[in-house]
Amino acid sequence: MAVKVEKWEGAQVGGRTRFRRVASSLEYRVGADGEQYLAPSGSGFMTPRQVGDAIASKALSGATLAALQRAAAEAGDVDEE
């Protein structure tokens, strides 16, 4: 969701066209389903583990530790049956 945008300028020099980069920046976009860049702006590359942690944190936000432990215990009980 972070896209590097480069702006280039072309100029005729003799019989050739020469190009040079004028500006470069990052654009943070929102996807069709509301996906967003998960890291803070300017933090750079995210490893797959950081992406997974960010997704899990977003999905579990607002849940208490006790509720998560109860859900894990219930899921364990279902697996044993």
Coordinates of N, CA, C and O in Angstrom, one line a residue:
M1 N 0.8 -1.2 0.0 CA 0.0 0.0 0.0 C 0.9 1.3 0.0 O 0.3 2.4 -0.1
A2 N 2.2 1.1 0.1 CA 3.1 2.2 0.0 C 3.7 2.2 -1.4 O 4.2 1.1 -1.8
V3 N 3.5 3.2 -2.2 CA 4.0 3.2 -3.6 C 5.0 4.3 -3.8 O 4.7 5.5 -3.4
K4 N 6.2 4.0 -4.3 CA 7.2 5.0 -4.6 C 6.8 5.7 -5.9 O 6.6 5.0 -6.9
V5 N 6.7 7.0 -5.9 CA 6.3 7.8 -7.1 C 7.5 8.6 -7.5 O 8.1 9.4 -6.6
E6 N 7.9 8.5 -8.7 CA 9.0 9.3 -9.2 C 8.6 10.2 -10.4 O 7.8 9.8 -11.2
K7 N 9.0 11.4 -10.4 CA 8.7 12.4 -11.5 C 10.0 12.6 -12.3 O 11.0 12.9 -11.7
W8 N 9.8 12.5 -13.6 CA 11.0 12.6 -14.5 C 10.7 13.7 -15.5 O 9.6 14.0 -15.8
E9 N 11.8 14.3 -15.9 CA 11.8 15.4 -16.9 C 12.6 15.0 -18.1 O 13.7 14.5 -18.0
G10 N 12.0 15.2 -19.3 CA 12.8 14.9 -20.5 C 13.2 16.2 -21.3 O 12.4 17.2 -21.3
A11 N 14.4 16.2 -21.8 CA 14.8 17.3 -22.6 C 15.5 16.9 -23.9 O 16.2 15.8 -23.8
Q12 N 15.4 17.6 -24.9 CA 16.0 17.3 -26.2 C 17.4 17.9 -26.1 O 17.6 19.1 -26.0
V13 N 18.4 17.0 -26.2 CA 19.8 17.5 -26.3 C 20.4 17.0 -27.6 O 20.7 15.8 -27.7
G14 N 20.6 17.9 -28.5 CA 21.1 17.5 -29.8 C 20.0 16.7 -30.5 O 18.9 17.0 -30.5
G15 N 20.4 15.5 -30.9 CA 19.4 14.6 -31.6 C 18.9 13.5 -30.6 O 18.2 12.7 -31.0
R16 N 19.2 13.6 -29.3 CA 18.8 12.7 -28.3 C 17.9 13.3 -27.3 O 17.9 14.5 -27.0
T17 N 17.1 12.4 -26.7 CA 16.2 12.9 -25.6 C 16.9 12.3 -24.3 O 17.1 11.1 -24.2
R18 N 17.1 13.2 -23.4 CA 17.7 12.8 -22.1 C 16.7 13.0 -21.0 O 15.9 14.0 -21.0
F19 N 16.7 12.1 -20.1 CA 15.7 12.1 -19.0 C 16.5 12.2 -17.7 O 17.6 11.7 -17.5
R20 N 15.9 13.0 -16.7 CA 16.5 13.1 -15.4 C 15.3 13.1 -14.4 O 14.3 13.6 -14.6
R21 N 15.6 12.4 -13.2 CA 14.6 12.4 -12.1 C 14.5 13.7 -11.5 O 15.6 14.3 -11.1
V22 N 13.3 14.3 -11.3 CA 13.1 15.6 -10.7 C 12.7 15.4 -9.2 O 13.2 16.1 -8.4
A23 N 11.9 14.4 -8.9 CA 11.4 14.3 -7.5 C 11.0 12.8 -7.3 O 10.7 12.1 -8.2
S24 N 11.1 12.4 -6.0 CA 10.8 11.0 -5.6 C 10.1 11.1 -4.3 O 10.6 11.8 -3.4
S25 N 9.0 10.4 -4.1 CA 8.3 10.4 -2.8 C 7.5 9.1 -2.6 O 7.4 8.3 -3.6
L26 N 7.0 8.9 -1.4 CA 6.1 7.7 -1.1 C 4.7 8.2 -1.0 O 4.5 9.2 -0.4
E27 N 3.8 7.4 -1.6 CA 2.4 7.7 -1.4 C 1.8 6.5 -0.7 O 2.0 5.4 -1.0
Y28 N 1.0 6.8 0.4 CA 0.4 5.8 1.2 C -1.1 5.7 0.7 O -1.8 6.7 0.9
R29 N -1.4 4.6 0.1 CA -2.8 4.5 -0.5 C -3.7 3.6 0.3 O -3.2 2.8 1.1
V30 N -5.0 3.7 0.1 CA -6.0 2.8 0.8 C -6.6 1.9 -0.3 O -7.0 2.4 -1.4
G31 N -6.6 0.6 -0.1 CA -7.0 -0.3 -1.1 C -8.6 -0.3 -1.2 O -9.3 0.4 -0.5
A32 N -9.0 -1.1 -2.2 CA -10.5 -1.2 -2.5 C -11.3 -1.7 -1.3 O -12.4 -1.3 -1.1
D33 N -10.7 -2.6 -0.5 CA -11.4 -3.1 0.7 C -11.0 -2.4 2.0 O -11.2 -2.9 3.1
G34 N -10.4 -1.2 1.9 CA -10.0 -0.5 3.0 C -8.6 -0.9 3.6 O -8.3 -0.4 4.7
E35 N -7.8 -1.6 2.8 CA -6.5 -2.0 3.3 C -5.6 -0.8 3.4 O -5.7 0.1 2.6
Q36 N -4.8 -0.7 4.4 CA -3.9 0.4 4.6 C -2.5 -0.1 4.9 O -2.3 -1.3 5.3
Y37 N -1.5 0.8 4.7 CA -0.1 0.4 5.1 C 0.0 0.3 6.6 O -0.5 1.1 7.3
L38 N 0.5 -0.8 7.1 CA 0.5 -1.2 8.5 C 1.5 -0.5 9.3 O 1.4 -0.3 10.5
A39 N 2.7 -0.2 8.8 CA 3.7 0.4 9.5 C 3.6 2.0 9.6 O 2.9 2.6 8.8
P40 N 4.2 2.6 10.6 CA 4.1 4.1 10.6 C 4.8 4.7 9.4 O 5.8 4.1 8.9
S41 N 4.4 5.8 9.0 CA 4.9 6.5 7.8 C 6.4 6.7 8.0 O 6.9 7.1 9.0
G42 N 7.2 6.3 6.9 CA 8.6 6.6 6.9 C 9.4 5.5 7.6 O 10.6 5.6 7.8
S43 N 8.8 4.4 8.1 CA 9.6 3.4 8.8 C 10.3 2.4 7.9 O 11.1 1.7 8.4
G44 N 10.0 2.4 6.6 CA 10.7 1.6 5.7 C 10.0 0.2 5.5 O 8.9 0.0 5.8
F45 N 10.8 -0.8 5.1 CA 10.4 -2.1 4.8 C 9.9 -2.9 6.0 O 10.5 -2.7 7.1
M46 N 8.9 -3.6 5.9 CA 8.3 -4.5 6.9 C 8.6 -5.9 6.6 O 8.4 -6.4 5.5
T47 N 9.1 -6.7 7.6 CA 9.3 -8.1 7.4 C 7.9 -8.8 7.4 O 7.0 -8.3 8.0
P48 N 7.8 -10.1 6.9 CA 6.6 -10.8 7.0 C 6.1 -11.0 8.4 O 4.9 -10.9 8.7
R49 N 7.0 -11.2 9.4 CA 6.6 -11.3 10.8 C 6.0 -10.0 11.3 O 5.0 -10.1 12.0
Q50 N 6.5 -8.9 10.9 CA 6.0 -7.6 11.4 C 4.6 -7.4 10.8 O 3.7 -6.9 11.4
V51 N 4.4 -7.8 9.5 CA 3.0 -7.7 8.9 C 2.1 -8.6 9.6 O 0.9 -8.1 10.0
G52 N 2.4 -9.8 10.0 CA 1.5 -10.7 10.7 C 1.2 -10.2 12.1 O 0.1 -10.2 12.5
D53 N 2.2 -9.6 12.8 CA 2.0 -9.1 14.1 C 1.0 -7.9 14.0 O 0.1 -7.7 14.9
A54 N 1.2 -7.0 13.0 CA 0.3 -5.9 12.9 C -1.1 -6.3 12.6 O -2.1 -5.7 13.1
I55 N -1.3 -7.3 11.7 CA -2.6 -7.8 11.4 C -3.3 -8.4 12.6 O -4.5 -8.1 12.9
A56 N -2.5 -9.2 13.4 CA -3.1 -9.8 14.6 C -3.4 -8.7 15.6 O -4.5 -8.8 16.3
S57 N -2.6 -7.7 15.8 CA -2.8 -6.7 16.8 C -4.1 -5.9 16.4 O -4.9 -5.6 17.3
K58 N -4.3 -5.6 15.1 CA -5.5 -4.9 14.7 C -6.7 -5.8 14.9 O -7.8 -5.3 15.3
A59 N -6.6 -7.1 14.6 CA -7.8 -8.0 14.8 C -8.2 -8.1 16.2 O -9.3 -8.3 16.6
L60 N -7.2 -8.1 17.1 CA -7.4 -8.4 18.5 C -7.6 -7.1 19.4 O -7.7 -7.2 20.6
S61 N -7.5 -6.0 18.8 CA -7.6 -4.7 19.5 C -8.9 -4.6 20.3 O -10.0 -5.0 19.7
G62 N -8.9 -4.2 21.5 CA -10.1 -4.1 22.3 C -10.4 -5.3 23.1 O -11.3 -5.3 24.0
A63 N -9.8 -6.5 22.8 CA -10.1 -7.7 23.5 C -9.2 -7.7 24.8 O -8.0 -7.3 24.8
T64 N -9.7 -8.3 25.9 CA -8.9 -8.4 27.1 C -8.2 -9.7 27.1 O -8.5 -10.6 26.4
L65 N -7.1 -9.8 27.9 CA -6.3 -11.0 28.0 C -7.2 -12.1 28.5 O -7.1 -13.3 28.0
A66 N -8.0 -11.9 29.5 CA -8.9 -12.9 30.0 C -9.8 -13.5 28.9 O -10.0 -14.7 28.8
A67 N -10.4 -12.6 28.1 CA -11.3 -13.1 27.0 C -10.5 -13.9 26.0 O -11.0 -15.0 25.5
L68 N -9.3 -13.5 25.7 CA -8.4 -14.3 24.8 C -8.1 -15.7 25.3 O -8.1 -16.7 24.6
Q69 N -7.8 -15.7 26.6 CA -7.5 -17.0 27.3 C -8.7 -17.9 27.3 O -8.6 -19.1 27.1
R70 N -9.9 -17.4 27.6 CA -11.1 -18.2 27.6 C -11.4 -18.7 26.2 O -11.7 -19.9 26.0
A71 N -11.2 -17.9 25.1 CA -11.4 -18.4 23.8 C -10.4 -19.5 23.4 O -10.8 -20.4 22.7
A72 N -9.2 -19.3 23.8 CA -8.2 -20.3 23.6 C -8.5 -21.6 24.3 O -8.3 -22.7 23.7
A73 N -9.0 -21.5 25.5 CA -9.3 -22.7 26.3 C -10.5 -23.4 25.6 O -10.5 -24.7 25.5
E74 N -11.5 -22.7 25.2 CA -12.7 -23.3 24.5 C -12.3 -23.9 23.2 O -12.8 -25.0 22.9
A75 N -11.4 -23.3 22.5 CA -10.9 -23.9 21.2 C -10.1 -25.2 21.5 O -10.3 -26.2 20.7
G76 N -9.4 -25.2 22.6 CA -8.7 -26.5 23.0 C -9.7 -27.6 23.4 O -9.4 -28.8 23.0
D77 N -10.8 -27.2 24.0 CA -11.8 -28.2 24.4 C -12.5 -28.8 23.2 O -12.8 -30.0 23.1
V78 N -12.7 -28.0 22.2 CA -13.4 -28.5 20.9 C -12.4 -29.4 20.2 O -12.9 -30.4 19.7
D79 N -11.1 -29.2 20.2 CA -10.2 -30.0 19.5 C -10.1 -31.4 20.1 O -9.9 -32.4 19.5
E80 N -10.3 -31.5 21.5 CA -10.2 -32.8 22.2 C -11.4 -33.7 22.0 O -11.3 -34.9 22.1
E81 N -12.5 -33.1 21.6 CA -13.7 -33.9 21.5 C -13.8 -34.6 20.2 O -13.2 -34.7 19.3

